[in-house]
Amino acid sequence: MQIDGAGRQQRGHVLLIAGDAAVRRRAVQVAPSANLAALGVLPASVLLNSHVPSDTTYLDGARDPNTVLMRLRAAAATPGPLLVYLSGRLTLDRRGHGLHLALAGTTASTVRYTALPWDWLGTELAARPTGPTTVVLDLVADKSAWPVLQEYGSLPASPSAEVYGVVVPPAFSGGPQQVSAYTRNWIDQLRRSPTRPANLQLHAFAVGAAALPPGTLVLPATRELSASAAQQAPREHQQEHPREQQPEQQVPDPRPHIHALASDGRHHEAATLAQAWEQHVLQTHGYPSPEATHWAEIRADLARMAGNYRSATQLWINAGHTRLEHQPPDAPEVLAAAAGALYCWTQLKDQAAARDSGPELVRLLRALPSLEPRLLRLTQQRLEVLEGSRSC
């Protein structure tokens, strides 16, 4: 039994809150219920990074902000470690100009009565007893909240808490109703790693791998993330090898910085830095390594963000073929590479470029038996049209 400084038994708590879904043009941008369901399969000890006895509370579909407040207050009273996860739509009270987490049924005219004031989160967590506090956010800001967030440049929660997460802008079109990329990559890393990474490392990985829409607000900001990563470098390695450089452990994850450069429109800088890191990984792990393939995929997504669909298409095709050499054709990474290649190919306006890369794309899609047949058929039809236009 672990006892805190006040003589109370240590007990942890995980509070998972799903707000209202964010929808744009009938496409779901974030599905909070799906995110909670995915997080719910992980043990509380993994989420908390602690083996003290703990409780988990799921709050999905709440319509009364006072109900959420009571759950939040009870969780904040926990003497041990606390993780609060919030997912959903961030909106604005247009009368009071305060940020709110929209709950089920919240509309623009009912925000003050049906949504959770964001200030309540900071107020309750500020009164926490001793014990680490972590807040993880996977949010989408609507059109009313986004200008306020841009003015703030951040989303405050509590100075006593570690806050990690993303707030996506309202302009992106969204995708199918599934676990959002940031949360999915956070979960994947927890499942994959033989030892539980620090929250900072989980956040950095999730940001780097999620292919977030341009302009996404990342918390903490890139410069804060780099500084924190440097401060949290494992000291035991410095003591064991004081004269030996540990590049894989003293060096901060470069992916959040690269993504921030691309989001700011500094595409050439982002591509140059990503290419340099890819070369480093190639020298360290070798060409066919998963690490090298991952960096090729990062460069593909950077090319997409820059509007260079020709390069992005080829990079995604190459990544898909490389992954097929080492992974089954129904592996999520293989299917994701094929999806990236197909999307970028459909965006190509240059008929010659689309015609040149079309056969390789078709070859990749044919190698994926679990792919929806309609996608291969449409790709072949477009390629036939392109080939016909050349003969004319």
Coordinates of C-alpha atoms in Angstrom, one line a residue:
M1 CA 0.0 0.0 0.0
Q2 CA 1.3 3.4 -1.0
I3 CA 0.7 6.4 1.3
D4 CA 0.8 10.1 0.3
G5 CA 2.2 12.9 2.4
A6 CA -1.1 13.4 4.2
G7 CA -1.3 9.8 5.3
R8 CA -4.0 8.8 2.7
Q9 CA -3.8 5.7 0.6
Q10 CA -2.6 6.4 -2.9
R11 CA -5.4 5.8 -5.4
G12 CA -5.4 6.8 -9.1
H13 CA -8.3 7.8 -11.4
V14 CA -8.8 7.9 -15.1
L15 CA -11.6 10.2 -16.3
L16 CA -12.6 9.8 -20.0
I17 CA -15.0 12.5 -21.3
A18 CA -16.7 12.5 -24.7
G19 CA -18.3 15.7 -25.7
D20 CA -20.3 16.3 -28.8
A21 CA -19.1 15.0 -32.2
A22 CA -17.6 17.5 -34.6
V23 CA -19.2 17.3 -38.1
R24 CA -18.4 19.2 -41.3
R25 CA -20.4 18.7 -44.5
R26 CA -21.8 15.5 -43.0
A27 CA -18.3 14.1 -42.5
V28 CA -17.3 13.4 -38.9
Q29 CA -14.1 15.3 -37.9
V30 CA -13.8 13.8 -34.5
A31 CA -15.9 10.9 -33.0
P32 CA -15.5 11.2 -29.2
S33 CA -17.4 8.0 -28.5
A34 CA -15.1 6.0 -30.7
N35 CA -12.1 7.6 -29.0
L36 CA -13.4 6.6 -25.6
A37 CA -14.1 3.1 -26.7
A38 CA -10.6 2.7 -28.0
L39 CA -9.0 4.1 -24.8
G40 CA -11.3 1.9 -22.7
V41 CA -9.5 -1.3 -23.7
L42 CA -6.2 -0.1 -22.2
P43 CA -5.6 -0.9 -18.5
A44 CA -5.8 2.1 -16.2
S45 CA -2.3 1.3 -15.0
V46 CA -1.0 1.8 -18.6
L47 CA -2.9 5.1 -19.0
L48 CA -1.7 6.4 -15.6
N49 CA 1.8 5.0 -15.9
S50 CA 1.2 3.8 -12.3
H51 CA 0.3 0.5 -10.5
V52 CA -1.5 2.1 -7.6
P53 CA -5.2 0.9 -7.3
S54 CA -7.3 3.1 -9.6
D55 CA -10.8 3.8 -10.9
T56 CA -12.0 4.6 -14.4
T57 CA -15.0 6.8 -15.2
Y58 CA -16.5 7.0 -18.7
L59 CA -18.7 10.0 -19.4
D60 CA -20.2 9.7 -22.8
G61 CA -23.4 11.4 -24.0
A62 CA -23.8 13.7 -21.0
R63 CA -26.1 16.7 -21.7
D64 CA -25.8 18.5 -18.3
P65 CA -22.6 20.4 -17.6
N66 CA -23.2 20.0 -13.9
T67 CA -23.1 16.2 -14.3
V68 CA -19.7 16.5 -15.9
L69 CA -18.6 19.0 -13.2
M70 CA -19.5 16.5 -10.4
R71 CA -17.5 13.8 -12.1
L72 CA -14.6 16.1 -12.7
R73 CA -14.7 17.3 -9.0
A74 CA -14.7 13.7 -7.7
A75 CA -11.8 12.7 -10.0
A76 CA -9.8 15.8 -8.9
A77 CA -10.1 14.8 -5.3
T78 CA -8.2 11.6 -6.0
P79 CA -4.9 11.7 -3.9
G80 CA -3.0 9.7 -6.4
P81 CA -2.2 10.1 -10.2
L82 CA -5.0 11.5 -12.4
L83 CA -5.5 11.3 -16.1
V84 CA -8.3 13.4 -17.7
Y85 CA -9.0 12.8 -21.4
L86 CA -11.4 15.1 -23.3
S87 CA -12.5 14.7 -26.9
G88 CA -15.1 16.6 -28.9
R89 CA -16.0 20.0 -30.2
L90 CA -14.8 23.2 -28.7
T91 CA -17.2 26.1 -29.1
L92 CA -17.8 29.6 -27.8
D93 CA -20.4 31.3 -25.7
R94 CA -21.1 34.3 -27.9
R95 CA -22.5 36.4 -25.1
G96 CA -19.8 35.7 -22.5
H97 CA -17.0 34.9 -25.1
G98 CA -15.9 31.9 -23.0
L99 CA -14.7 28.6 -24.5
H100 CA -16.8 25.6 -23.8
L101 CA -16.7 21.9 -24.5
A102 CA -19.9 21.1 -26.4
L103 CA -21.9 18.3 -24.9
A104 CA -24.6 16.1 -26.5
G105 CA -27.4 18.4 -27.8
T106 CA -25.4 21.7 -27.6
T107 CA -26.3 24.3 -30.2
A108 CA -25.0 27.8 -30.9
S109 CA -27.9 29.3 -28.9
T110 CA -27.7 26.9 -25.9
V111 CA -23.9 26.9 -25.2
R112 CA -24.3 28.7 -21.9
Y113 CA -26.7 26.1 -20.6
T114 CA -25.7 22.8 -22.2
A115 CA -21.9 23.0 -22.7
L116 CA -19.0 22.6 -20.2
P117 CA -17.2 25.9 -19.5
W118 CA -13.5 25.4 -20.2
D119 CA -12.6 27.4 -17.1
W120 CA -14.2 24.8 -14.9
L121 CA -11.5 22.3 -15.9
G122 CA -8.7 24.6 -14.7
T123 CA -10.6 25.5 -11.5
E124 CA -11.1 21.9 -10.4
L125 CA -7.6 20.7 -11.2
A126 CA -6.0 23.7 -9.5
A127 CA -7.4 22.4 -6.2
R128 CA -5.8 18.9 -6.7
P129 CA -4.0 17.3 -3.8
T130 CA -0.5 16.0 -4.3
G131 CA -0.2 13.6 -7.2
P132 CA 0.7 13.9 -10.9
T133 CA -2.1 15.3 -13.1
T134 CA -2.2 14.7 -16.9
V135 CA -4.7 16.2 -19.3
V136 CA -5.0 14.8 -22.8
L137 CA -7.0 16.6 -25.4
D138 CA -8.3 15.5 -28.9
L139 CA -10.5 18.4 -29.9
V140 CA -11.9 20.2 -33.0
A141 CA -12.7 23.9 -32.7
D142 CA -15.8 25.2 -34.5
K143 CA -15.9 28.5 -36.4
S144 CA -16.8 30.5 -33.3
A145 CA -14.0 29.1 -31.1
W146 CA -11.2 29.1 -33.6
P147 CA -10.5 32.8 -33.7
V148 CA -10.3 32.9 -29.9
L149 CA -7.8 30.0 -29.9
Q150 CA -5.7 31.8 -32.5
E151 CA -5.6 34.9 -30.3
Y152 CA -4.6 32.9 -27.2
G153 CA -2.1 30.7 -29.1
S154 CA -2.8 28.0 -26.6
L155 CA -5.6 26.3 -24.6
P156 CA -5.0 26.7 -20.8
A157 CA -6.1 23.9 -18.5
S158 CA -4.2 24.1 -15.2
P159 CA -0.7 25.3 -14.4
S160 CA -0.3 22.3 -12.1
A161 CA -1.1 19.7 -14.9
E162 CA 0.8 18.3 -17.8
V163 CA -1.4 19.1 -20.8
Y164 CA -0.9 17.3 -24.1
G165 CA -3.1 17.3 -27.2
V166 CA -4.3 18.8 -30.4
V167 CA -7.1 21.2 -31.4
V168 CA -7.9 20.9 -35.1
P169 CA -9.2 23.9 -37.0
P170 CA -12.8 23.9 -38.4
A171 CA -11.9 24.0 -42.1
F172 CA -10.8 20.4 -42.7
S173 CA -13.5 18.2 -44.3
G174 CA -13.1 15.2 -42.0
G175 CA -13.2 11.5 -42.7
P176 CA -15.1 8.3 -41.7
Q177 CA -16.4 7.9 -38.2
Q178 CA -13.5 6.2 -36.4
V179 CA -10.8 6.8 -33.8
S180 CA -9.1 10.0 -34.6
A181 CA -5.5 9.9 -35.7
Y182 CA -3.9 11.6 -32.7
T183 CA -5.7 9.3 -30.2
R184 CA -5.1 6.3 -32.3
N185 CA -1.3 6.9 -32.5
W186 CA -1.2 7.5 -28.8
I187 CA -2.9 4.1 -28.2
D188 CA -0.7 2.3 -30.7
Q189 CA 2.5 3.5 -29.1
L190 CA 1.3 2.3 -25.7
R191 CA 0.5 -1.1 -27.1
R192 CA 3.7 -1.4 -29.1
S193 CA 6.3 -0.2 -26.6
P194 CA 7.8 -2.9 -24.3
T195 CA 8.2 -0.3 -21.6
R196 CA 5.7 2.5 -21.1
P197 CA 7.0 5.7 -22.7
A198 CA 6.7 9.1 -20.9
N199 CA 3.7 11.1 -21.8
L200 CA 5.9 13.6 -23.6
Q201 CA 7.2 10.9 -25.8
L202 CA 3.7 9.6 -26.5
H203 CA 2.6 13.0 -27.5
A204 CA 5.5 13.7 -29.7
F205 CA 5.0 10.4 -31.5
A206 CA 1.3 10.9 -31.9
V207 CA 1.8 14.5 -33.3
G208 CA 4.5 13.3 -35.7
A209 CA 2.5 10.3 -37.0
A210 CA -1.0 11.7 -37.2
A211 CA -0.7 13.8 -40.4
L212 CA -2.7 16.6 -38.7
P213 CA -4.4 19.2 -40.8
P214 CA -2.4 22.4 -41.5
G215 CA -2.9 25.0 -38.7
T216 CA -3.6 22.5 -36.0
L217 CA -3.0 23.8 -32.5
V218 CA -0.5 21.5 -30.8
L219 CA -0.2 21.5 -27.0
P220 CA 2.4 22.1 -25.9
A221 CA 3.7 24.2 -28.7
T222 CA 6.7 22.9 -30.7
R223 CA 9.3 25.1 -29.0
E224 CA 8.0 24.1 -25.6
L225 CA 8.0 20.5 -26.6
S226 CA 11.6 20.6 -27.7
A227 CA 12.7 22.3 -24.5
S228 CA 10.7 19.8 -22.3
A229 CA 12.2 16.8 -24.2
A230 CA 15.7 18.1 -23.6
Q231 CA 15.0 18.5 -19.9
Q232 CA 13.5 15.1 -19.6
A233 CA 16.3 13.2 -21.2
P234 CA 17.1 10.1 -19.1
R235 CA 19.8 11.1 -16.6
E236 CA 20.7 7.5 -15.8
H237 CA 22.2 7.2 -19.3
Q238 CA 24.2 10.3 -18.7
Q239 CA 25.7 8.8 -15.6
E240 CA 26.4 5.4 -17.0
H241 CA 28.1 6.8 -20.2
P242 CA 29.2 10.4 -19.3
R243 CA 31.4 10.6 -22.4
E244 CA 29.3 8.8 -24.9
Q245 CA 26.7 10.7 -26.9
Q246 CA 23.3 9.1 -26.9
P247 CA 21.6 10.6 -30.0
E248 CA 18.6 8.4 -29.9
Q249 CA 17.8 9.5 -26.2
Q250 CA 19.3 13.4 -25.6
V251 CA 17.9 14.6 -29.0
P252 CA 14.2 15.7 -29.0
D253 CA 11.8 14.0 -31.5
P254 CA 12.0 16.2 -34.6
R255 CA 8.6 15.3 -36.0
P256 CA 6.5 17.9 -34.1
H257 CA 9.0 20.6 -35.2
I258 CA 8.9 19.5 -38.9
H259 CA 5.1 19.4 -38.8
A260 CA 4.9 22.9 -37.3
L261 CA 7.2 24.2 -40.1
A262 CA 4.9 22.7 -42.8
S263 CA 1.8 24.0 -41.0
D264 CA 3.3 27.5 -41.1
G265 CA 3.9 27.2 -44.9
R266 CA 7.6 26.7 -44.6
H267 CA 7.5 23.6 -46.8
H268 CA 11.0 23.7 -48.1
E269 CA 12.5 23.9 -44.6
A270 CA 10.2 21.0 -43.4
A271 CA 11.2 18.8 -46.4
T272 CA 14.9 19.5 -46.1
L273 CA 14.9 18.7 -42.4
A274 CA 12.8 15.5 -43.0
Q275 CA 15.2 14.4 -45.7
A276 CA 18.1 14.9 -43.4
W277 CA 16.5 12.8 -40.7
E278 CA 15.6 10.1 -43.3
Q279 CA 19.3 9.9 -44.3
H280 CA 20.3 9.6 -40.6
V281 CA 17.8 6.8 -40.1
L282 CA 18.9 5.0 -43.3
Q283 CA 22.5 5.1 -42.0
T284 CA 21.5 3.9 -38.6
H285 CA 18.8 1.3 -39.3
G286 CA 19.2 0.5 -43.0
Y287 CA 17.0 1.0 -46.1
P288 CA 14.4 -1.8 -45.6
S289 CA 13.9 -0.9 -41.9
P290 CA 10.5 0.2 -40.6
E291 CA 12.1 3.4 -39.3
A292 CA 13.3 4.4 -42.8
T293 CA 9.9 3.6 -44.3
H294 CA 8.2 5.7 -41.7
W295 CA 10.4 8.7 -42.6
A296 CA 9.6 8.2 -46.3
E297 CA 5.9 8.4 -45.4
I298 CA 6.6 11.6 -43.4
R299 CA 8.2 13.1 -46.5
A300 CA 5.2 11.9 -48.6
D301 CA 2.8 13.7 -46.3
L302 CA 4.9 16.8 -46.3
A303 CA 4.8 16.8 -50.1
R304 CA 1.0 16.5 -49.9
M305 CA 0.8 19.4 -47.5
A306 CA 2.9 21.5 -49.9
G307 CA 0.6 20.6 -52.8
N308 CA 3.3 18.6 -54.6
Y309 CA 1.0 15.6 -55.4
R310 CA 3.4 14.2 -58.0
S311 CA 6.1 13.6 -55.4
A312 CA 3.7 12.6 -52.7
T313 CA 2.1 10.0 -55.0
Q314 CA 5.5 8.4 -55.8
L315 CA 6.7 8.4 -52.2
W316 CA 3.5 6.8 -51.0
I317 CA 3.6 4.1 -53.7
N318 CA 7.2 3.3 -52.8
A319 CA 6.4 3.1 -49.1
G320 CA 3.5 0.8 -49.9
H321 CA 5.7 -1.6 -51.9
T322 CA 8.4 -1.5 -49.3
R323 CA 6.0 -2.3 -46.5
L324 CA 4.6 -5.2 -48.6
E325 CA 8.0 -6.8 -48.5
H326 CA 7.9 -7.1 -44.7
Q327 CA 4.2 -6.9 -43.8
P328 CA 1.0 -8.7 -44.8
P329 CA -1.2 -6.9 -47.4
D330 CA -3.9 -6.2 -44.8
A331 CA -1.6 -4.5 -42.3
P332 CA -2.9 -1.0 -41.4
E333 CA 0.4 0.6 -42.4
V334 CA 0.2 -1.0 -45.9
L335 CA -3.4 0.1 -46.4
A336 CA -2.6 3.6 -45.2
A337 CA 0.2 3.9 -47.7
A338 CA -2.0 2.7 -50.5
A339 CA -4.7 5.2 -49.4
G340 CA -2.2 8.0 -49.4
A341 CA -1.0 7.1 -52.8
L342 CA -4.5 6.8 -54.2
Y343 CA -5.6 10.1 -52.8
C344 CA -2.6 12.1 -54.0
W345 CA -2.9 10.4 -57.5
T346 CA -6.5 11.6 -57.8
Q347 CA -5.3 15.1 -57.0
L348 CA -2.9 15.2 -59.9
K349 CA -3.9 17.7 -62.5
D350 CA -1.0 17.0 -64.8
Q351 CA -2.2 14.2 -67.0
A352 CA 1.3 13.1 -67.9
A353 CA 2.3 12.8 -64.3
A354 CA -0.8 10.8 -63.5
R355 CA -0.3 8.6 -66.5
D356 CA 3.3 7.9 -65.5
S357 CA 2.6 6.8 -62.0
G358 CA -0.7 5.1 -62.7
P359 CA 0.6 1.6 -63.6
E360 CA 2.7 1.4 -60.3
L361 CA -0.3 2.5 -58.3
V362 CA -2.5 -0.2 -60.0
R363 CA 0.2 -2.8 -59.2
L364 CA 0.1 -1.7 -55.6
L365 CA -3.7 -1.8 -55.3
R366 CA -3.8 -5.3 -56.9
A367 CA -1.6 -6.6 -54.2
L368 CA -4.2 -5.7 -51.5
P369 CA -7.0 -8.3 -51.5
S370 CA -8.8 -6.6 -48.6
L371 CA -9.0 -3.3 -50.6
E372 CA -12.5 -2.3 -51.7
P373 CA -12.7 -3.6 -55.4
R374 CA -14.4 -0.4 -56.5
L375 CA -11.2 1.6 -55.8
L376 CA -9.1 -0.6 -58.1
R377 CA -11.7 -0.5 -60.8
L378 CA -12.0 3.3 -60.7
T379 CA -8.2 3.7 -60.8
Q380 CA -8.0 1.4 -63.8
Q381 CA -10.7 3.3 -65.6
R382 CA -9.0 6.6 -65.0
L383 CA -5.7 5.2 -66.2
E384 CA -7.4 3.9 -69.4
V385 CA -8.8 7.4 -70.0
L386 CA -5.4 8.9 -69.5
E387 CA -3.7 6.4 -71.9
G388 CA -6.5 7.1 -74.4
S389 CA -5.9 10.9 -74.3
R390 CA -2.2 10.3 -75.0
S391 CA -3.0 8.4 -78.2
C392 CA -5.3 11.2 -79.3

